[in-house]
mmCIF file of C-alpha atoms and ligand atoms in Angstrom:
data_model
loop_
_atom_site.group_PDB
_atom_site.id
_atom_site.type_symbol
_atom_site.label_atom_id
_atom_site.label_comp_id
_atom_site.label_asym_id
_atom_site.label_seq_id
_atom_site.Cartn_x
_atom_site.Cartn_y
_atom_site.Cartn_z
ATOM 1 C CA UNK A 230 110.893 85.278 76.965
ATOM 2 C CA UNK A 231 110.990 83.797 73.338
ATOM 3 C CA UNK A 232 108.973 84.382 70.334
ATOM 4 C CA UNK A 233 105.642 81.944 70.821
ATOM 5 C CA UNK A 234 104.483 81.870 67.069
ATOM 6 C CA UNK A 235 108.412 80.329 66.432
ATOM 7 C CA UNK A 236 108.251 78.143 69.669
ATOM 8 C CA UNK A 237 104.660 76.472 68.805
ATOM 9 C CA UNK A 238 106.077 76.257 64.847
ATOM 10 C CA UNK A 239 109.254 74.345 66.098
ATOM 11 C CA UNK A 240 106.990 71.702 68.197
ATOM 12 C CA UNK A 241 104.451 71.265 65.779
ATOM 13 C CA UNK A 242 105.992 68.948 63.350
ATOM 14 C CA UNK A 243 104.139 68.561 59.635
ATOM 15 C CA UNK A 244 101.607 65.624 59.325
ATOM 16 C CA UNK A 245 104.483 64.592 56.424
ATOM 17 C CA UNK A 246 107.165 64.161 59.133
ATOM 18 C CA UNK A 247 104.672 63.082 61.980
ATOM 19 C CA UNK A 248 103.900 60.115 58.974
ATOM 20 C CA UNK A 249 107.814 59.904 58.068
ATOM 21 C CA UNK A 250 108.377 59.176 61.605
ATOM 22 C CA UNK A 251 105.427 57.048 62.258
ATOM 23 C CA UNK A 252 106.741 54.703 58.983
ATOM 24 C CA UNK A 253 110.068 54.646 60.552
ATOM 25 C CA UNK A 254 108.852 53.055 63.733
ATOM 26 C CA UNK A 255 106.085 50.796 61.912
ATOM 27 C CA UNK A 256 109.437 49.684 59.443
ATOM 28 C CA UNK A 257 111.184 48.396 63.066
ATOM 29 C CA UNK A 258 107.790 46.479 63.622
ATOM 30 C CA UNK A 259 106.661 45.076 60.384
ATOM 31 C CA UNK A 260 110.075 45.540 58.046
ATOM 32 C CA UNK A 261 110.848 48.594 55.376
ATOM 33 C CA UNK A 262 109.174 46.315 52.886
ATOM 34 C CA UNK A 263 105.397 46.415 54.439
ATOM 35 C CA UNK A 264 105.415 49.376 55.164
ATOM 36 C CA UNK A 265 103.779 52.053 52.340
ATOM 37 C CA UNK A 266 105.187 55.144 53.001
ATOM 38 C CA UNK A 267 103.250 57.849 50.344
ATOM 39 C CA UNK A 268 103.919 60.571 52.295
ATOM 40 C CA UNK A 269 107.073 62.476 51.205
ATOM 41 C CA UNK A 270 108.221 63.975 47.857
ATOM 42 C CA UNK A 271 111.914 62.431 48.395
ATOM 43 C CA UNK A 272 112.821 61.435 44.704
ATOM 44 C CA UNK A 273 113.502 57.498 44.448
ATOM 45 C CA UNK A 274 115.576 57.707 41.333
ATOM 46 C CA UNK A 275 119.305 58.287 41.505
ATOM 47 C CA UNK A 276 120.768 61.306 40.017
ATOM 48 C CA UNK A 277 122.128 60.908 37.133
ATOM 49 C CA UNK A 278 125.730 59.960 36.161
ATOM 50 C CA UNK A 279 126.526 63.121 34.973
ATOM 51 C CA UNK A 280 126.221 64.907 38.240
ATOM 52 C CA UNK A 281 128.801 61.701 39.191
ATOM 53 C CA UNK A 282 131.178 62.497 36.864
ATOM 54 C CA UNK A 283 130.896 66.279 37.819
ATOM 55 C CA UNK A 284 131.630 66.194 41.128
ATOM 56 C CA UNK A 285 134.334 63.542 40.359
ATOM 57 C CA UNK A 286 136.134 65.450 37.634
ATOM 58 C CA UNK A 287 135.599 68.568 40.468
ATOM 59 C CA UNK A 288 137.210 67.124 43.044
ATOM 60 C CA UNK A 289 140.203 66.285 41.138
ATOM 61 C CA UNK A 290 141.084 69.101 39.357
ATOM 62 C CA UNK A 291 139.818 72.472 41.589
ATOM 63 C CA UNK A 292 141.488 74.488 43.946
ATOM 64 C CA UNK A 293 139.750 72.691 46.592
ATOM 65 C CA UNK A 294 140.356 76.140 48.586
ATOM 66 C CA UNK A 295 138.064 77.769 45.372
ATOM 67 C CA UNK A 296 135.847 74.500 45.273
ATOM 68 C CA UNK A 297 134.799 74.470 48.886
ATOM 69 C CA UNK A 298 135.287 78.167 49.547
ATOM 70 C CA UNK A 299 132.901 81.008 49.855
ATOM 71 C CA UNK A 300 131.238 82.419 46.311
ATOM 72 C CA UNK A 301 129.374 85.737 46.364
ATOM 73 C CA UNK A 302 126.517 86.094 48.557
ATOM 74 C CA UNK A 303 124.476 85.629 45.791
ATOM 75 C CA UNK A 304 126.543 82.711 44.139
ATOM 76 C CA UNK A 305 129.673 82.240 42.068
ATOM 77 C CA UNK A 306 128.977 84.697 38.778
ATOM 78 C CA UNK A 307 130.433 81.939 36.619
ATOM 79 C CA UNK A 308 127.588 79.755 37.865
ATOM 80 C CA UNK A 309 124.940 82.470 37.691
ATOM 81 C CA UNK A 310 126.194 83.577 33.959
ATOM 82 C CA UNK A 311 125.815 79.585 32.846
ATOM 83 C CA UNK A 312 122.513 79.375 34.276
ATOM 84 C CA UNK A 313 121.009 82.327 32.983
ATOM 85 C CA UNK A 314 122.440 81.065 29.632
ATOM 86 C CA UNK A 315 121.042 78.073 29.964
ATOM 87 C CA UNK A 316 117.255 79.407 31.250
ATOM 88 C CA UNK A 317 117.775 81.783 27.796
ATOM 89 C CA UNK A 318 118.617 79.062 25.382
ATOM 90 C CA UNK A 319 116.098 77.021 26.714
ATOM 91 C CA UNK A 320 113.082 79.355 27.059
ATOM 92 C CA UNK A 321 113.894 82.293 25.237
ATOM 93 C CA UNK A 322 114.051 84.911 27.985
ATOM 94 C CA UNK A 323 116.729 87.861 28.950
ATOM 95 C CA UNK A 324 118.519 87.022 32.075
ATOM 96 C CA UNK A 325 122.337 87.948 33.024
ATOM 97 C CA UNK A 326 124.242 86.126 35.900
ATOM 98 C CA UNK A 327 122.797 89.836 37.721
ATOM 99 C CA UNK A 328 119.381 88.629 37.289
ATOM 100 C CA UNK A 329 119.740 85.403 39.159
ATOM 101 C CA UNK A 330 120.311 84.579 43.156
ATOM 102 C CA UNK A 331 121.374 80.562 43.792
ATOM 103 C CA UNK A 332 119.650 79.513 46.954
ATOM 104 C CA UNK A 333 119.650 76.520 48.777
ATOM 105 C CA UNK A 334 116.791 74.865 47.219
ATOM 106 C CA UNK A 335 113.573 76.213 46.366
ATOM 107 C CA UNK A 336 112.121 76.754 50.171
ATOM 108 C CA UNK A 337 114.223 79.482 50.106
ATOM 109 C CA UNK A 338 114.073 80.831 46.505
ATOM 110 C CA UNK A 339 110.464 81.306 47.448
ATOM 111 C CA UNK A 340 110.869 82.631 51.599
ATOM 112 C CA UNK A 341 113.362 85.269 49.689
ATOM 113 C CA UNK A 342 110.645 86.337 47.307
ATOM 114 C CA UNK A 343 108.015 86.586 49.802
ATOM 115 C CA UNK A 344 110.784 88.532 52.035
ATOM 116 C CA UNK A 345 111.595 90.989 49.704
ATOM 117 C CA UNK A 346 108.208 91.865 48.056
ATOM 118 C CA UNK A 347 106.867 92.498 51.794
ATOM 119 C CA UNK A 348 106.565 95.778 53.380
ATOM 120 C CA UNK A 349 103.664 95.549 55.733
ATOM 121 C CA UNK A 350 101.389 93.522 57.616
ATOM 122 C CA UNK A 351 98.470 93.834 55.314
ATOM 123 C CA UNK A 352 100.372 92.442 52.330
ATOM 124 C CA UNK A 353 98.685 89.862 50.582
ATOM 125 C CA UNK A 354 100.509 86.876 48.927
ATOM 126 C CA UNK A 355 97.638 84.833 47.042
ATOM 127 C CA UNK A 356 97.974 81.074 46.871
ATOM 128 C CA UNK A 357 96.054 78.490 45.056
ATOM 129 C CA UNK A 358 94.216 75.604 47.361
ATOM 130 C CA UNK A 359 95.588 72.596 47.033
ATOM 131 C CA UNK A 360 99.004 74.421 47.753
ATOM 132 C CA UNK A 361 102.206 73.522 49.388
ATOM 133 C CA UNK A 362 101.533 74.491 52.994
ATOM 134 C CA UNK A 363 105.441 75.988 53.723
ATOM 135 C CA UNK A 364 103.725 78.599 51.627
ATOM 136 C CA UNK A 365 101.692 79.622 54.448
ATOM 137 C CA UNK A 366 104.246 79.430 57.016
ATOM 138 C CA UNK A 367 106.793 81.519 54.540
ATOM 139 C CA UNK A 368 104.385 83.953 54.266
ATOM 140 C CA UNK A 369 103.174 84.581 57.766
ATOM 141 C CA UNK A 370 106.066 83.636 60.291
ATOM 142 C CA UNK A 371 108.099 84.696 57.292
ATOM 143 C CA UNK A 372 107.507 88.048 55.683
ATOM 144 C CA UNK A 373 105.082 88.606 58.187
ATOM 145 C CA UNK A 374 101.940 89.507 55.339
ATOM 146 C CA UNK A 375 98.796 87.623 54.577
ATOM 147 C CA UNK A 376 98.325 84.487 52.971
ATOM 148 C CA UNK A 377 95.141 84.414 51.140
ATOM 149 C CA UNK A 378 93.730 80.911 49.859
ATOM 150 C CA UNK A 379 91.922 80.709 46.505
ATOM 151 C CA UNK A 380 89.763 78.058 47.524
ATOM 152 C CA UNK A 381 90.415 74.341 44.699
ATOM 153 C CA UNK A 382 88.347 74.094 42.010
ATOM 154 C CA UNK A 383 88.054 69.976 42.829
ATOM 155 C CA UNK A 384 86.683 69.048 38.774
ATOM 156 C CA UNK A 385 90.402 70.057 37.790
ATOM 157 C CA UNK A 386 92.092 72.278 40.110
ATOM 158 C CA UNK A 387 92.631 74.458 37.068
ATOM 159 C CA UNK A 388 92.690 78.537 38.322
ATOM 160 C CA UNK A 389 89.426 79.752 38.870
ATOM 161 C CA UNK A 390 89.425 83.095 37.382
ATOM 162 C CA UNK A 391 86.138 84.301 38.963
ATOM 163 C CA UNK A 392 87.594 83.949 42.520
ATOM 164 C CA UNK A 393 90.801 85.205 42.065
ATOM 165 C CA UNK A 394 89.643 87.921 40.350
ATOM 166 C CA UNK A 395 87.155 89.200 43.455
ATOM 167 C CA UNK A 396 90.309 88.314 45.830
ATOM 168 C CA UNK A 397 92.699 90.431 44.136
ATOM 169 C CA UNK A 398 93.241 93.880 45.848
ATOM 170 C CA UNK A 399 95.109 96.982 46.255
ATOM 171 C CA UNK A 400 97.422 94.894 49.317
ATOM 172 C CA UNK A 401 97.491 92.322 46.845
ATOM 173 C CA UNK A 402 101.608 92.119 46.257
ATOM 174 C CA UNK A 403 102.157 88.590 44.365
ATOM 175 C CA UNK A 404 100.056 85.307 43.265
ATOM 176 C CA UNK A 405 102.236 82.378 43.637
ATOM 177 C CA UNK A 406 101.893 79.465 41.206
ATOM 178 C CA UNK A 407 102.771 75.713 40.780
ATOM 179 C CA UNK A 408 103.047 73.941 37.522
ATOM 180 C CA UNK A 409 103.569 71.207 37.353
ATOM 181 C CA UNK A 410 101.599 71.249 41.376
ATOM 182 C CA UNK A 411 102.112 69.728 44.554
ATOM 183 C CA UNK A 412 99.801 68.247 45.612
ATOM 184 C CA UNK A 413 97.608 67.558 42.321
ATOM 185 C CA UNK A 414 99.992 67.239 39.516
ATOM 186 C CA UNK A 415 98.040 70.105 37.729
ATOM 187 C CA UNK A 416 100.574 72.480 34.760
ATOM 188 C CA UNK A 417 99.072 75.357 33.422
ATOM 189 C CA UNK A 418 98.565 75.761 29.434
ATOM 190 C CA UNK A 419 99.753 78.851 27.372
ATOM 191 C CA UNK A 420 95.963 79.905 27.216
ATOM 192 C CA UNK A 421 95.658 79.901 31.646
ATOM 193 C CA UNK A 422 98.634 81.648 31.502
ATOM 194 C CA UNK A 423 97.733 84.275 28.726
ATOM 195 C CA UNK A 424 94.307 84.597 30.906
ATOM 196 C CA UNK A 425 96.207 84.819 34.505
ATOM 197 C CA UNK A 426 98.607 87.403 32.732
ATOM 198 C CA UNK A 427 95.776 89.946 31.487
ATOM 199 C CA UNK A 428 94.251 89.771 34.542
ATOM 200 C CA UNK A 429 97.291 90.802 36.730
ATOM 201 C CA UNK A 430 98.111 93.222 34.359
ATOM 202 C CA UNK A 431 94.623 94.722 34.515
ATOM 203 C CA UNK A 432 94.437 94.253 38.219
ATOM 204 C CA UNK A 433 98.234 96.153 38.424
ATOM 205 C CA UNK A 434 97.057 99.176 36.410
ATOM 206 C CA UNK A 435 93.642 99.416 38.161
ATOM 207 C CA UNK A 436 95.397 99.409 41.569
ATOM 208 C CA UNK A 437 98.821 101.566 40.254
ATOM 209 C CA UNK A 438 100.905 98.892 41.440
ATOM 210 C CA UNK A 439 102.707 95.803 40.207
ATOM 211 C CA UNK A 440 101.219 92.672 41.409
ATOM 212 C CA UNK A 441 104.275 90.424 40.766
ATOM 213 C CA UNK A 442 104.011 86.441 39.814
ATOM 214 C CA UNK A 443 105.850 83.856 41.628
ATOM 215 C CA UNK A 444 106.498 81.010 40.056
ATOM 216 C CA UNK A 445 107.682 77.913 41.956
ATOM 217 C CA UNK A 446 108.733 75.635 39.588
ATOM 218 C CA UNK A 447 110.789 72.786 41.427
ATOM 219 C CA UNK A 448 108.679 70.190 38.835
ATOM 220 C CA UNK A 449 109.500 71.609 35.924
ATOM 221 C CA UNK A 450 110.849 68.822 33.923
ATOM 222 C CA UNK A 451 108.662 65.950 35.781
ATOM 223 C CA UNK A 452 105.460 66.278 32.921
ATOM 224 C CA UNK A 453 104.050 63.154 31.383
ATOM 225 C CA UNK A 454 102.035 62.524 27.917
ATOM 226 C CA UNK A 455 105.067 64.520 25.812
ATOM 227 C CA UNK A 456 103.432 67.683 27.574
ATOM 228 C CA UNK A 457 105.530 71.030 26.744
ATOM 229 C CA UNK A 458 105.186 73.207 29.569
ATOM 230 C CA UNK A 459 104.769 76.941 28.458
ATOM 231 C CA UNK A 460 107.671 79.488 30.621
ATOM 232 C CA UNK A 461 105.283 81.896 32.840
ATOM 233 C CA UNK A 462 107.983 84.717 32.733
ATOM 234 C CA UNK A 463 107.646 84.758 28.782
ATOM 235 C CA UNK A 464 103.588 85.607 29.366
ATOM 236 C CA UNK A 465 104.097 87.962 32.675
ATOM 237 C CA UNK A 466 107.480 89.704 32.201
ATOM 238 C CA UNK A 467 106.950 91.004 36.346
ATOM 239 C CA UNK A 468 107.590 87.061 37.015
ATOM 240 C CA UNK A 469 110.423 85.854 39.822
ATOM 241 C CA UNK A 470 111.143 82.355 38.613
ATOM 242 C CA UNK A 471 111.741 80.045 41.836
ATOM 243 C CA UNK A 472 113.723 76.915 40.787
ATOM 244 C CA UNK A 473 115.398 73.820 42.425
ATOM 245 C CA UNK A 474 117.437 71.065 41.784
ATOM 246 C CA UNK A 475 116.135 68.667 43.886
ATOM 247 C CA UNK A 476 113.569 66.715 42.017
ATOM 248 C CA UNK A 477 114.947 67.344 38.315
ATOM 249 C CA UNK A 478 118.514 66.563 39.275
ATOM 250 C CA UNK A 479 117.362 64.215 42.344
ATOM 251 C CA UNK A 480 119.619 66.175 44.537
ATOM 252 C CA UNK A 481 116.701 67.447 47.410
ATOM 253 C CA UNK A 482 119.807 67.379 50.502
ATOM 254 C CA UNK A 483 122.187 69.074 48.937
ATOM 255 C CA UNK A 484 119.939 71.849 48.934
ATOM 256 C CA UNK A 485 120.622 73.889 45.910
ATOM 257 C CA UNK A 486 118.051 76.375 43.341
ATOM 258 C CA UNK A 487 117.741 79.906 42.412
ATOM 259 C CA UNK A 488 115.680 82.634 42.128
ATOM 260 C CA UNK A 489 115.501 84.513 38.625
ATOM 261 C CA UNK A 490 114.628 87.989 38.818
ATOM 262 C CA UNK A 491 113.270 89.667 35.579
ATOM 263 C CA UNK A 492 114.398 93.009 34.638
ATOM 264 C CA UNK A 493 111.381 95.412 34.455
ATOM 265 C CA UNK A 494 111.716 98.850 34.426
ATOM 266 C CA UNK A 495 109.550 100.076 37.255
ATOM 267 C CA UNK A 496 111.279 98.079 39.939
ATOM 268 C CA UNK A 497 114.376 98.517 38.607
ATOM 269 C CA UNK A 498 115.743 97.587 42.092
ATOM 270 C CA UNK A 499 113.874 94.252 42.545
ATOM 271 C CA UNK A 500 117.139 91.968 42.233
ATOM 272 C CA UNK A 501 118.719 94.368 45.219
ATOM 273 C CA UNK A 502 115.682 93.855 47.145
ATOM 274 C CA UNK A 503 115.998 90.196 46.263
ATOM 275 C CA UNK A 504 120.001 90.026 47.342
ATOM 276 C CA UNK A 505 118.857 92.255 50.696
ATOM 277 C CA UNK A 506 116.528 89.405 51.808
ATOM 278 C CA UNK A 507 118.720 86.651 51.099
ATOM 279 C CA UNK A 508 121.042 88.651 53.230
ATOM 280 C CA UNK A 509 118.814 89.107 56.270
ATOM 281 C CA UNK A 510 117.674 85.212 56.298
ATOM 282 C CA UNK A 511 121.128 84.608 55.855
ATOM 283 C CA UNK A 512 120.723 82.634 52.823
ATOM 284 C CA UNK A 513 124.161 83.379 51.227
ATOM 285 C CA UNK A 514 126.225 81.587 49.304
ATOM 286 C CA UNK A 515 124.432 78.309 48.623
ATOM 287 C CA UNK A 516 126.217 75.720 48.177
ATOM 288 C CA UNK A 517 129.365 76.040 46.777
ATOM 289 C CA UNK A 518 130.073 72.726 45.339
ATOM 290 C CA UNK A 519 127.190 72.470 44.154
ATOM 291 C CA UNK A 520 126.424 75.524 42.558
ATOM 292 C CA UNK A 521 129.164 74.329 40.280
ATOM 293 C CA UNK A 522 127.523 70.753 39.858
ATOM 294 C CA UNK A 523 124.280 72.318 38.743
ATOM 295 C CA UNK A 524 125.643 74.543 36.313
ATOM 296 C CA UNK A 525 127.522 72.551 34.636
ATOM 297 C CA UNK A 526 124.797 69.605 34.569
ATOM 298 C CA UNK A 527 122.414 72.524 33.552
ATOM 299 C CA UNK A 528 119.614 71.321 31.072
ATOM 300 C CA UNK A 529 119.960 67.569 32.203
ATOM 301 C CA UNK A 530 117.645 65.758 34.655
ATOM 302 C CA UNK A 531 117.652 62.171 36.258
ATOM 303 C CA UNK A 532 115.542 59.530 34.516
ATOM 304 C CA UNK A 533 112.469 60.638 35.232
ATOM 305 C CA UNK A 534 110.438 58.101 33.268
ATOM 306 C CA UNK A 535 109.017 56.059 36.235
ATOM 307 C CA UNK A 536 107.409 58.743 37.650
ATOM 308 C CA UNK A 537 105.292 58.371 34.552
ATOM 309 C CA UNK A 538 105.204 54.566 34.566
ATOM 310 C CA UNK A 539 104.073 54.965 38.863
ATOM 311 C CA UNK A 540 101.510 57.797 37.642
ATOM 312 C CA UNK A 541 99.667 55.102 35.380
ATOM 313 C CA UNK A 542 99.596 52.328 37.415
ATOM 314 C CA UNK A 543 98.552 54.382 40.241
ATOM 315 C CA UNK A 544 95.965 56.420 38.783
ATOM 316 C CA UNK A 545 94.498 53.741 36.363
ATOM 317 C CA UNK A 546 94.690 51.143 39.479
ATOM 318 C CA UNK A 547 92.445 53.737 42.063
ATOM 319 C CA UNK A 548 90.334 55.196 39.545
ATOM 320 C CA UNK A 549 89.697 51.648 38.474
ATOM 321 C CA UNK A 550 88.651 50.739 42.147
ATOM 322 C CA UNK A 551 86.253 53.386 42.141
ATOM 323 C CA UNK A 552 88.319 56.112 43.552
ATOM 324 C CA UNK A 553 88.007 59.552 41.991
ATOM 325 C CA UNK A 554 90.660 61.343 40.533
ATOM 326 C CA UNK A 555 92.111 63.939 38.969
ATOM 327 C CA UNK A 556 94.758 62.818 36.399
ATOM 328 C CA UNK A 557 98.267 64.434 37.253
ATOM 329 C CA UNK A 558 99.759 65.986 34.222
ATOM 330 C CA UNK A 559 103.068 66.374 36.011
ATOM 331 C CA UNK A 560 105.273 66.553 39.095
ATOM 332 C CA UNK A 561 104.658 63.116 41.349
ATOM 333 C CA UNK A 562 101.313 63.388 43.197
ATOM 334 C CA UNK A 563 98.154 62.074 43.022
ATOM 335 C CA UNK A 564 95.146 63.800 44.833
ATOM 336 C CA UNK A 565 92.383 61.540 44.649
ATOM 337 C CA UNK A 566 89.387 62.287 46.588
ATOM 338 C CA UNK A 567 89.041 60.422 50.147
ATOM 339 C CA UNK A 568 85.768 57.736 50.338
ATOM 340 C CA UNK A 569 84.560 60.000 53.266
ATOM 341 C CA UNK A 570 84.626 63.296 53.657
ATOM 342 C CA UNK A 571 86.665 63.545 56.475
ATOM 343 C CA UNK A 572 90.173 63.215 55.009
ATOM 344 C CA UNK A 573 91.903 62.883 58.462
ATOM 345 C CA UNK A 574 89.653 60.036 59.738
ATOM 346 C CA UNK A 575 90.029 58.141 56.255
ATOM 347 C CA UNK A 576 93.888 58.503 56.510
ATOM 348 C CA UNK A 577 93.833 57.569 60.086
ATOM 349 C CA UNK A 578 92.034 54.303 58.599
ATOM 350 C CA UNK A 579 94.681 53.661 55.838
ATOM 351 C CA UNK A 580 97.367 53.702 58.546
ATOM 352 C CA UNK A 581 95.549 50.318 59.416
ATOM 353 C CA UNK A 582 97.459 48.353 56.093
ATOM 354 C CA UNK A 583 100.332 50.166 56.871
ATOM 355 C CA UNK A 584 99.525 52.739 53.990
ATOM 356 C CA UNK A 585 100.739 55.998 54.674
ATOM 357 C CA UNK A 586 98.490 59.110 53.362
ATOM 358 C CA UNK A 587 98.851 62.999 53.482
ATOM 359 C CA UNK A 588 95.029 64.537 54.018
ATOM 360 C CA UNK A 589 94.327 67.047 51.968
ATOM 361 C CA UNK A 590 93.449 69.642 54.775
ATOM 362 C CA UNK A 591 97.235 70.125 54.794
ATOM 363 C CA UNK A 592 96.861 71.598 51.485
ATOM 364 C CA UNK A 593 93.758 73.700 52.001
ATOM 365 C CA UNK A 594 91.479 71.342 49.732
ATOM 366 C CA UNK A 595 89.368 68.973 52.651
ATOM 367 C CA UNK A 596 88.250 65.451 51.390
ATOM 368 C CA UNK A 597 91.473 64.547 49.364
ATOM 369 C CA UNK A 598 94.749 62.485 50.276
ATOM 370 C CA UNK A 599 98.071 63.148 48.789
ATOM 371 C CA UNK A 600 99.524 60.055 47.482
ATOM 372 C CA UNK A 601 103.430 60.468 46.801
ATOM 373 C CA UNK A 602 104.543 58.208 44.029
ATOM 374 C CA UNK A 603 108.640 58.996 44.196
ATOM 375 C CA UNK A 604 108.343 55.251 45.565
ATOM 376 C CA UNK A 605 109.461 51.666 43.504
ATOM 377 C CA UNK A 606 107.183 51.075 41.255
ATOM 378 C CA UNK A 607 106.734 47.326 43.175
ATOM 379 C CA UNK A 608 105.748 49.160 45.846
ATOM 380 C CA UNK A 609 102.866 50.913 44.158
ATOM 381 C CA UNK A 610 101.649 46.989 42.403
ATOM 382 C CA UNK A 611 102.090 45.648 46.224
ATOM 383 C CA UNK A 612 99.732 48.643 47.999
ATOM 384 C CA UNK A 613 96.673 48.317 44.726
ATOM 385 C CA UNK A 614 95.533 45.201 46.899
ATOM 386 C CA UNK A 615 95.633 47.017 50.191
ATOM 387 C CA UNK A 616 94.296 50.254 48.035
ATOM 388 C CA UNK A 617 91.419 47.542 47.468
ATOM 389 C CA UNK A 618 90.820 46.477 51.082
ATOM 390 C CA UNK A 619 90.495 49.700 51.926
ATOM 391 C CA UNK A 620 87.886 50.808 49.410
ATOM 392 C CA UNK A 621 85.824 48.121 50.082
ATOM 393 C CA UNK A 622 85.507 49.187 53.941
ATOM 394 C CA UNK A 623 83.473 51.973 52.169
ATOM 395 C CA UNK A 624 81.957 51.310 48.595
ATOM 396 C CA UNK A 625 80.622 47.466 49.695
HETATM 397 N N1 PLP B 950 108.084 73.915 46.517
HETATM 398 C C1 PLP B 950 107.220 72.984 46.272
HETATM 399 C C2 PLP B 950 105.975 73.215 45.335
HETATM 400 C C3 PLP B 950 107.473 71.682 46.549
HETATM 401 O O1 PLP B 950 106.384 70.531 47.131
HETATM 402 C C4 PLP B 950 108.669 71.582 47.257
HETATM 403 C C5 PLP B 950 109.364 70.256 47.820
HETATM 404 O O2 PLP B 950 108.612 69.483 47.488
HETATM 405 C C6 PLP B 950 109.377 72.735 47.745
HETATM 406 C C7 PLP B 950 108.815 74.056 47.085
HETATM 407 C C8 PLP B 950 110.948 72.932 48.460
HETATM 408 O O3 PLP B 950 111.819 72.551 47.641
HETATM 409 P P1 PLP B 950 113.309 72.042 48.105
HETATM 410 O O4 PLP B 950 113.622 70.779 48.520
HETATM 411 O O5 PLP B 950 113.967 72.484 46.826
HETATM 412 O O6 PLP B 950 113.518 73.039 48.909
#
């Protein structure tokens, strides 16, 4: 007898994975250069030179038994110390080595947070549509709790505070934010974080327990137009900050990130709960080599400038054709409205031109499509006439 929920989960590939496989099949048929795969968020810029240099230096100068050996379950102490200090310098936070738990990417970081906080099946975690689809899987299947979705505010994809206020209740454990966001590229201003913090404080007082904020920040460094991104933990102390080097250092396959856990007097055992969640999930000892590499490269990024160029090209190109879209402030996704209400039908039709787009329904926002623009700029240039042909089918 197997757990049928897990069998179902294992058999059902996400739309993004389906498209990825479909793209590979089409590439065999028509050539990779003629397939416009905008489905997956796999960074296309190389990791910075500093990563290669650090790797080589570590390999040449470090005892292999240390370099490739076990670290503490929560990560090597020196790595956690260096990472905490780097965060403190940058954000004015007060993290210590024992605030950090190194993880296999942001996926593990957020899974650990859900698991650490969920105590009962009626516990609720609130996410804002459009949202990263794995949140629902991690919350429901992973932590056995409820995923509560605040409907999208389509005009700007910012927080709908009235709706959020109505949805917070005594079962709410945490609210999840993702700024800049996947899939809409929305970022939250200091004013928004101030307002969110005030609401969470008010509701925490009313319900007699802390509502945590889980801040999923893998796109923290990918922002446009000189935007200064405020640090949510500075506004709301009960914030668990989840980070990944997948996007900023272009290291998605190396699976490395962390959770930064706050020191809040009312939940002194929060770090222990995070460590406990890591233990039962088997997310212990994030890859040692890349713990050391990322600690040394803290604060650096890959050359992210191509994403700004891609955003501008795609945004200007598509809106010029009549597509309607909120301009992304960060990350590397565009989330325009589809030209017919049925986003799945629209994305299916786009395949005719070998444009691979992800339906907004997968992110809790039907009537939209996600275009992942972490691709070569030339690919976008060559795709624009195809988007025009697709638009002509509807708009002419
Ligand atoms: N959170 C968001 C919003 C993401 O977009 C992603 C990956 O695309 C993740 C988490 C998972 O990141 P990682 O690859 O570091 O596990």
